[in-house]
XYZ file of C-alpha atoms in Angstrom:
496
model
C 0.000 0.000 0.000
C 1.557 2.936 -1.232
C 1.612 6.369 1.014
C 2.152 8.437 -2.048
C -1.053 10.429 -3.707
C -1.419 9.385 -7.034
C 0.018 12.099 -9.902
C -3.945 12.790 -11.113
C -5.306 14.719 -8.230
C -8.434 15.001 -9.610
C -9.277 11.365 -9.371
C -9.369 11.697 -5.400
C -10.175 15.458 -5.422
C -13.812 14.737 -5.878
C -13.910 11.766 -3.271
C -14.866 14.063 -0.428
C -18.697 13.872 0.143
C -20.027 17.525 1.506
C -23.074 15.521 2.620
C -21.175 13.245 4.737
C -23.099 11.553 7.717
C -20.387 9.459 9.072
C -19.621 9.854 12.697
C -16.187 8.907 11.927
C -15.022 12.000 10.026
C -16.629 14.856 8.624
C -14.970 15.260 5.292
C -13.445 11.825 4.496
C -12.582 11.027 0.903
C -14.625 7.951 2.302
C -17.653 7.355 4.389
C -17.954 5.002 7.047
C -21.496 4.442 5.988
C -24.176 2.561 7.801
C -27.207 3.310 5.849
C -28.956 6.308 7.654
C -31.634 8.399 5.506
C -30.402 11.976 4.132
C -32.768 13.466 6.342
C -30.432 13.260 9.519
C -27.857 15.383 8.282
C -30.197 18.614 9.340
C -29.376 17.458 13.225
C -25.237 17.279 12.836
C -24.359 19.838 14.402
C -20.744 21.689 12.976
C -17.473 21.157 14.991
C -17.500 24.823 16.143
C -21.969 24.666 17.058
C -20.669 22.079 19.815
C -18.505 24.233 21.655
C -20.775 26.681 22.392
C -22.967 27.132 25.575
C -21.084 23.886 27.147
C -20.187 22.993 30.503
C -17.066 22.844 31.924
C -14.647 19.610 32.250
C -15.209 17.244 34.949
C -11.777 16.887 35.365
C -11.399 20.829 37.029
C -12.752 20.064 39.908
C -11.463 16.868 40.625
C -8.330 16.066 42.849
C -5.082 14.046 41.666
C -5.615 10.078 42.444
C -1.720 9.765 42.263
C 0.988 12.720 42.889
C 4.232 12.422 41.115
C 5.974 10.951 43.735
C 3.290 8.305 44.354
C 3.219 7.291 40.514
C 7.094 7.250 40.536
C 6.859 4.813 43.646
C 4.379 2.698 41.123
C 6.729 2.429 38.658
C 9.741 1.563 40.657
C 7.313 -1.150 42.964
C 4.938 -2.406 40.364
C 1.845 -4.599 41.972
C 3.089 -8.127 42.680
C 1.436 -11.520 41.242
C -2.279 -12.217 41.442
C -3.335 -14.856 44.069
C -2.400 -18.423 41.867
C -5.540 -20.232 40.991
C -6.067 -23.411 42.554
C -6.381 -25.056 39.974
C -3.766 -25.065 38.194
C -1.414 -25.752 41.232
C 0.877 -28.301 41.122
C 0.202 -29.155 37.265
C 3.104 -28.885 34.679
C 1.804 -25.910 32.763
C 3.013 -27.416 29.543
C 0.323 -30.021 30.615
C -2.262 -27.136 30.297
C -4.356 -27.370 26.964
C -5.448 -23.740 25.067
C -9.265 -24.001 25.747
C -8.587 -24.154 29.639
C -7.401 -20.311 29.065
C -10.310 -18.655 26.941
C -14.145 -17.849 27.283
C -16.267 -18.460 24.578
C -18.493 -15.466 25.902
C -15.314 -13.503 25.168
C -16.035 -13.737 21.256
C -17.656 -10.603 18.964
C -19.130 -11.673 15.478
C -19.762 -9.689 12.559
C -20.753 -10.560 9.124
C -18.682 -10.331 5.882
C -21.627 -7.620 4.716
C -22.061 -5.469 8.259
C -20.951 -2.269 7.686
C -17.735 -0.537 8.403
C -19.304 1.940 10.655
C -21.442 -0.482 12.410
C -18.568 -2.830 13.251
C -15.985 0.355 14.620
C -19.058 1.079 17.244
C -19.043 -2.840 17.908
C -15.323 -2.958 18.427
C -15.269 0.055 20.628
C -18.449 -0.329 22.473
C -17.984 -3.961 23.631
C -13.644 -3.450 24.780
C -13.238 -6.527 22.563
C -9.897 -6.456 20.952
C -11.038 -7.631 17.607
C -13.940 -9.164 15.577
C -14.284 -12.390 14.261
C -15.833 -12.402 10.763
C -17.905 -14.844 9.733
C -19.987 -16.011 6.358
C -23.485 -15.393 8.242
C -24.931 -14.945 11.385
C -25.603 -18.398 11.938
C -21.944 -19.316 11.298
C -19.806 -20.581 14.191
C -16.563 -20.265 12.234
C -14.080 -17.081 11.842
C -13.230 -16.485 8.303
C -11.450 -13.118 8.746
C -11.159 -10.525 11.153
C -11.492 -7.046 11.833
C -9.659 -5.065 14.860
C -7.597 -1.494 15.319
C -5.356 -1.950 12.796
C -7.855 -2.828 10.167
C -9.386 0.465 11.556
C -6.482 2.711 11.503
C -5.410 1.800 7.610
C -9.001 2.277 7.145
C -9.410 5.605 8.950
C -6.367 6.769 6.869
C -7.900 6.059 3.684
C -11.038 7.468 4.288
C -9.287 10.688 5.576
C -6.834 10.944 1.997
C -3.863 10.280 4.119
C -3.360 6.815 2.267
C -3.829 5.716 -1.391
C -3.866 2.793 -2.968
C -1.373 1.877 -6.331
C -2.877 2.126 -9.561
C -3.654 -0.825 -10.279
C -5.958 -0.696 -7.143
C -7.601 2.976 -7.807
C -10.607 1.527 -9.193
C -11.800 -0.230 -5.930
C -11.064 2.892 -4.231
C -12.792 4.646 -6.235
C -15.970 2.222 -6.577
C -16.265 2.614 -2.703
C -15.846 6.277 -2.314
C -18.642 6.315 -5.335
C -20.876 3.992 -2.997
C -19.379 6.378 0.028
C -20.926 9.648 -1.376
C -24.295 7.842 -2.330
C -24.682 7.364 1.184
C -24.350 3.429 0.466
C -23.060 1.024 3.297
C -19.420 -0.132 2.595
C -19.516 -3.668 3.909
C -16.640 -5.170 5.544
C -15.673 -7.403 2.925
C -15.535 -4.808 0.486
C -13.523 -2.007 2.502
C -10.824 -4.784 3.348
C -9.794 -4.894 -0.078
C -7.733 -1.806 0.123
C -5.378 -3.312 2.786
C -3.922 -7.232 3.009
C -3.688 -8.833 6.143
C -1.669 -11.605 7.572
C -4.099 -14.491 7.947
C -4.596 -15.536 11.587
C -3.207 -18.584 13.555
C -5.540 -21.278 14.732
C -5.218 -24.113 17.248
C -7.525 -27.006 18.199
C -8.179 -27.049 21.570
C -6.962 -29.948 22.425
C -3.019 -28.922 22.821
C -1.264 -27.902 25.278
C 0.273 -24.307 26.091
C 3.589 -25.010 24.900
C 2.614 -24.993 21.452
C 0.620 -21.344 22.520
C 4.338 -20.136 24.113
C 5.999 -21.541 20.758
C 3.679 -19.731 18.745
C 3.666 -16.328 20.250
C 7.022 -16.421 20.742
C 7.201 -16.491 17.122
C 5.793 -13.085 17.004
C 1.532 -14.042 16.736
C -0.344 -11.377 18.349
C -3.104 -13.807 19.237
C -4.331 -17.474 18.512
C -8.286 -18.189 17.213
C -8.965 -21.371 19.198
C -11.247 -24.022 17.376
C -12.994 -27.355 18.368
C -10.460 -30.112 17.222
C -11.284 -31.301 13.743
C -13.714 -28.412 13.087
C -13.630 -24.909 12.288
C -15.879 -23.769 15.271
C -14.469 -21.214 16.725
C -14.579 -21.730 21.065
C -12.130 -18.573 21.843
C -9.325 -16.514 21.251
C -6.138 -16.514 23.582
C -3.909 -13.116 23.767
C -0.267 -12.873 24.186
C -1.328 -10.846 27.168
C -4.037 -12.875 28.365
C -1.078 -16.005 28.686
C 1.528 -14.108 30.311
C -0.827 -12.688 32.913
C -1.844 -16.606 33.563
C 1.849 -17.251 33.568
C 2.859 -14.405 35.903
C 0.058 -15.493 38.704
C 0.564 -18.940 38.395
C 4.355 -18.728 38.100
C 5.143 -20.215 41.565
C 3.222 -23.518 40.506
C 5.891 -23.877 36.859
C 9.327 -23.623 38.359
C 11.141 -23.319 34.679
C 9.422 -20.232 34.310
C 9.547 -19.031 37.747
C 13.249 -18.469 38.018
C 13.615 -16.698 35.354
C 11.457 -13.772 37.126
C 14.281 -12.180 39.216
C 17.126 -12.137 36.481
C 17.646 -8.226 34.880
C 16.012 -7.811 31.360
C 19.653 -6.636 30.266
C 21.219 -10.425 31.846
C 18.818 -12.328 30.172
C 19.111 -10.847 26.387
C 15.496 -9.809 25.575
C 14.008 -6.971 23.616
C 15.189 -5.092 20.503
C 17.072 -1.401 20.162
C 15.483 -0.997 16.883
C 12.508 1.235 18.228
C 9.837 2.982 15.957
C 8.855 6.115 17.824
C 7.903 9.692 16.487
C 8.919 13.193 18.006
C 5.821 14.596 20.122
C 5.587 18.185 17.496
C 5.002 15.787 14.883
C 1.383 15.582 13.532
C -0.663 12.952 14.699
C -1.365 11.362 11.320
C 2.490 10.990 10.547
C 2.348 8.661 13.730
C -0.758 6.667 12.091
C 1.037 6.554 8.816
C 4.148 5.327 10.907
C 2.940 2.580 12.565
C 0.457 1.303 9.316
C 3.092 1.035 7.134
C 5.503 -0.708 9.667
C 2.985 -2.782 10.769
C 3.252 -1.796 14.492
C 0.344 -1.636 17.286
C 2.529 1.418 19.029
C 4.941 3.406 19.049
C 7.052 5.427 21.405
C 6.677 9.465 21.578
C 10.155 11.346 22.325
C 11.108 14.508 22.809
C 14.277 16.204 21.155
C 16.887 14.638 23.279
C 14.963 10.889 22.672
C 13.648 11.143 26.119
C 10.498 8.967 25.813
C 7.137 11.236 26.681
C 3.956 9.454 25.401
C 2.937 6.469 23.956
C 0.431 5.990 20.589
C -1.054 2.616 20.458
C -3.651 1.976 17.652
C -6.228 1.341 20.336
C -6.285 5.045 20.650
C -7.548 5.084 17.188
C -11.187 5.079 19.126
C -10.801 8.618 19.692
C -11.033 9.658 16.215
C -14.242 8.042 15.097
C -16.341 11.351 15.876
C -16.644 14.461 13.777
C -15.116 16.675 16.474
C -12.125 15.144 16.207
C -10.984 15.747 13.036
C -8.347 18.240 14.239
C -6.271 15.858 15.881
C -4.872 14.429 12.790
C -3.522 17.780 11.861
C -2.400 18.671 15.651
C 0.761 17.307 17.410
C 1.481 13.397 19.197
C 1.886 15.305 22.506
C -1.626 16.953 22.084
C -3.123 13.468 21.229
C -1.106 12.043 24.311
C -2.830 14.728 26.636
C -6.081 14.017 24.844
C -5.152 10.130 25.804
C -4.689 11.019 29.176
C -7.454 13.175 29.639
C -10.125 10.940 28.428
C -9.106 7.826 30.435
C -9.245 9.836 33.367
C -12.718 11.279 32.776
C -13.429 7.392 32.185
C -11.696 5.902 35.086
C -11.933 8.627 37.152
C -8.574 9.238 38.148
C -5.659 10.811 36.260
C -3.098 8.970 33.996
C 0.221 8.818 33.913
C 1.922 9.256 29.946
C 4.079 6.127 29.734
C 5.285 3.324 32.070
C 9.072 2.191 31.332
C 11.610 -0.187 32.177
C 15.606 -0.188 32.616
C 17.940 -2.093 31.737
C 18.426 -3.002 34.597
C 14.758 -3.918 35.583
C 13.993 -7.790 36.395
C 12.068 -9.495 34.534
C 9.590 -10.038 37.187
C 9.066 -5.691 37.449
C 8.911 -5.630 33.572
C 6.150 -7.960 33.185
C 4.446 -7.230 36.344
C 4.141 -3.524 34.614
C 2.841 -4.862 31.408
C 0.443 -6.926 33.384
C -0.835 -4.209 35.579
C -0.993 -1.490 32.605
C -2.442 -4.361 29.896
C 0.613 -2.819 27.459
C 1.900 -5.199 24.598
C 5.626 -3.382 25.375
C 7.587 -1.745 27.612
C 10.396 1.024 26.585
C 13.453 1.189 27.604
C 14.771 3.785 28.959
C 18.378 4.808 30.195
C 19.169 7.859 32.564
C 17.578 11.207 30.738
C 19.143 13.548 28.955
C 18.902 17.027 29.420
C 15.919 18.881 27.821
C 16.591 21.942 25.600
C 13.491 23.557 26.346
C 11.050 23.747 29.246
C 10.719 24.080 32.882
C 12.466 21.699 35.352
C 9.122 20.876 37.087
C 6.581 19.043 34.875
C 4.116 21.494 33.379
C 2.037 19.699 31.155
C -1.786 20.207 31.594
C -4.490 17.767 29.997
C -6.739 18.926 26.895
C -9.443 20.405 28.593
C -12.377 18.246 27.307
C -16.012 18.694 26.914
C -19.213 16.164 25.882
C -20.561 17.233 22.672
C -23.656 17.368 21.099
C -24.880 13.723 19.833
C -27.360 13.599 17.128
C -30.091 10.692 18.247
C -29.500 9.427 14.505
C -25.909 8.487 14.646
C -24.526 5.587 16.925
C -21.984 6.315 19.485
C -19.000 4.922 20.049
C -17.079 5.463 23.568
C -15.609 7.596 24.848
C -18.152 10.300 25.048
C -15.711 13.597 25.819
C -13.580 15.043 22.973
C -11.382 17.614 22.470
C -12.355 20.930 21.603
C -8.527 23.052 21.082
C -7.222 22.149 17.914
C -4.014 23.603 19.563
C -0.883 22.287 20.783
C -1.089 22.431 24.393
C 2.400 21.765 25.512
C 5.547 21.142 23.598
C 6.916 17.456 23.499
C 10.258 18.936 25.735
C 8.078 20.087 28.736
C 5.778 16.868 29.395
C 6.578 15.248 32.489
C 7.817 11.901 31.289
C 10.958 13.676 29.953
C 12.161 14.284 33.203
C 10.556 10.784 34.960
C 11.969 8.250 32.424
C 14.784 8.531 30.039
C 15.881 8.754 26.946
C 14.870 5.743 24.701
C 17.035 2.694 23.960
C 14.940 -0.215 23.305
C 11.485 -2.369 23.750
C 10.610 -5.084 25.072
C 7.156 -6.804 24.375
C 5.399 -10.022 24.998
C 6.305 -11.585 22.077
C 10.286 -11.423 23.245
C 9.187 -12.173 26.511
C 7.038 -15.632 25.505
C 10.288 -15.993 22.877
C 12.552 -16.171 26.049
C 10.166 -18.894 27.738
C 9.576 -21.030 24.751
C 13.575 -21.336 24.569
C 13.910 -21.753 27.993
C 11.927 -24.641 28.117
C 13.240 -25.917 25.057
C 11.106 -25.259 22.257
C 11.653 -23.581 18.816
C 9.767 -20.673 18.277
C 10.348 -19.190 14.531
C 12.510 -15.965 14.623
C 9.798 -13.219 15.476
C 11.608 -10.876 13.349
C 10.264 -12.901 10.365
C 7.263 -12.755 11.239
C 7.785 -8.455 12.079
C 8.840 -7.965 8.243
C 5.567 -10.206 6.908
C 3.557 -7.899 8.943
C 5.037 -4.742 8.300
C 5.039 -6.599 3.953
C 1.083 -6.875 4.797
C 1.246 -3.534 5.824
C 2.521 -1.848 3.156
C 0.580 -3.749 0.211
C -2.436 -2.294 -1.646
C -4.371 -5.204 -1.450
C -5.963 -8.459 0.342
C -5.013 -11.380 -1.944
C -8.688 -13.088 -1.418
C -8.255 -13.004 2.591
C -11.802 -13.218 3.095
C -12.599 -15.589 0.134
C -12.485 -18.743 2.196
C -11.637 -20.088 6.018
C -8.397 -21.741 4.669
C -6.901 -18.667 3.041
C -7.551 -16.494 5.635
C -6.372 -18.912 8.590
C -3.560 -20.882 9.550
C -3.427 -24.219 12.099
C -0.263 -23.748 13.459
C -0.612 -27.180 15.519
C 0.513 -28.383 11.848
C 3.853 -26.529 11.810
């Protein structure tokens, strides 16, 4: 997938739809459509109508849950392992089959022809971390599937920051077409300007080591199905095994003792970081991590001092008309936006970034990625000096208020948004440039369930490999058929 406009403007000039319902984006070149009549375009309200007359943010009157001192005491003492579950003590956890792990009430459908909108509102509404897609709603098996990534490329097309090659303009064209008719642009149809990597599947039947072997290998996450069937009974995380790892670890000894060892002793993690300086615009960090086929990167500062973090989960936060500005404001204005809005949801204040040393046990790194429900921790060495900014953190959050819904359009959460299309702080005076350091590595789950597949002696593929096929997926125009058939789009990696 190409990054580059194509040389005729005016083929994409006249995508933009002035009559645009979408609650995604006022003025994409496409439409996240859902089907709503023409007449409820009368109740949007404009960007600037909604800050009028509005009350002020929750978040003024509210107290700090954590003062900087406190939070630095968090990240230096992260929370210890859950209490073990019973029953798992005193089994070999390579004894442990896949199904024991996941929840079939876990699993979000949606249909090859739902809508784009409708399944964004799905995927944010219900926390899910992805959809399964599937032939018809009576189908129990996953043919495809849909999550923030598929959103972010998509977001970025129908915004003009992406196109696709030329010999793909015509499908990008026939959807904008169906975009401005106010017709609904069905999943199957609005994957076809991206390719994916098809998922991984096990039976459920074997046993975690072939889980460890396989995320170790660099798979996000594993589509469980009932053995000799395609019916899909859950979906196990990389996070969701190494939290079950990290409470249990007293009753699997291999595993155990590799806890108190430093990160920096035992080998892990990579020093080739993506990350983005915090004055850069926010769509240069979608385009960023799309086209290298990340779920995050790291935001620095001028000296490399890490300040923020952009995950493509944040990518909820730009479904809504109002924020349309964001894309052309800075990272450390959509970091504060971040911030802000998890507050007002959690009701307490967030910190911008949780980090590790190098000389940070493994036991404090993954008890922080267990506690924050991160896929990766930066690393951080001493910081450097900042050119610019006070010596006392001075950052203060977007100040947010709710604005106006129109009845017609589904919501998707969170409700607050930003109204300053302004940077409010430069990426040198955010706090994190004086609490963690300047960057040096990462280290995620996948090199973490890497180091305990080889230390119980399996083989997990080099997770590199599997990084360049992504980031190859990433940058191609096209799905080769991914949603054709079950056994293009999947893998059984019990057959490897």
């Amino acid at each position: 997938m190409s990054g580059d406009p194509p040389k005729n403007g005016s083929s994409t000039a006249s995508l933009s739809s002035e009559t645009s319902r979408s609650p995604i984006l006022r003025t994409p070149s496409l439409r996240l459509g859902h089907g709503t009549s023409t007449s409820n375009a009368s109740h949007r309200q404009s960007f600037s109508d909604q800050l009028r007359g509005l009350p002020p943010s929750p978040r003024a009157s509210r107290n700090l849950s954590f003062s900087q001192a406190q939070m630095q005491e968090l990240l230096n003492n992260p929370p210890t392992a859950g209490t073990a579950d019973p029953a798992f003590a005193g089994r070999d956890w390579r004894t442990i089959t896949v199904d024991e792990l996941v929840n079939q009430d876990d699993l979000r459908f949606v249909e090859l022809d739902t809508g784009v909108e409708a399944a964004t509102n799905l995927l944010t509404d219900s926390g899910a971390p992805v959809l399964l897609i599937r032939s018809s709603p009576t189908a129990d098996s996953a043919i495809g599937t849909f999550d923030y990534g598929d959103l972010t490329q998509y977001l970025l097309f129908a915004t003009g920051q992406l196109y696709p090659d030329e010999d793909h303009l015509s499908i990008f064209q026939e959807l904008a077409k169906k975009a401005q008719q106010g017709q609904t642009i069905p999943l199957h149809d609005a994957q076809r300007l991206g390719r994916k990597v098809p998922f991984s599947t096990l039976p459920h039947t074997v046993n975690l080591t072939k889980a460890v072997e396989t995320f170790g290998g660099g798979v996000h996450r594993i589509v469980v199905v009932r053995e000799g069937t395609d019916k899909v009974i859950g979906i196990l995380s990389q996070l969701r095994l190494v939290k079950f790892l990290w409470e249990n670890g007293r009753s699997f000894p291999s595993i155990n003792e590799l806890y108190p060892q430093y990160i920096k002793d035992l080998g892990i993690g990579s020093q080739q970081v993506i990350s983005i300086n915090g004055d850069k615009p926010l769509k240069e960090a979608l385009k960023r991590m799309n086209s290298e086929g990340v779920t995050s990167l790291a935001v620095v500062d001028n000296q490399y001092n890490v300040v923020g973090n952009i995950s493509d989960t944040d990518v909820k936060l730009l479904t809504k008309v109002s924020s349309a500005p964001l894309l052309e404001n800075s990272c450390i204005h959509f970091v504060s936006v971040i911030l802000s809005t998890r507050g007002m949801n959690d009701g307490k204040d967030s910190f911008p970034v949780f980090h590790v040393s190098p000389y940070s046990t493994l036991a404090h790194t993954v008890a922080k990625l267990v506690a924050t429900k991160a896929h990766r921790m930066w690393v951080v060495d001493s910081p450097s000096p900042s050119s610019s900014g006070p010596p006392t953190p001075a950052a203060q959050p977007a100040v947010l208020h709710p604005p106006h819904h129109s009845s017609s359009l589904p919501q998707a959460s969170p409700p607050f948004f930003p109204v300053s299309s302004s940077p409010s702080v430069s990426a040198s005076a955010l706090p994190g440039a004086y609490m963690s350091g300047r960057l040096s590595g990462v280290v995620s789950l996948t090199d973490i369930l890497n180091l305990f597949a080889r230390a119980s002696g399996l083989h997990p593929t080099d997770p590199n490999e599997t990084r360049r096929q992504r980031r190859r997926s990433s940058s191609s125009s096209m799905v080769r058929g991914s949603l054709d058939s079950a056994r293009s789009s999947s893998v059984d990696v019990s057959r490897r």
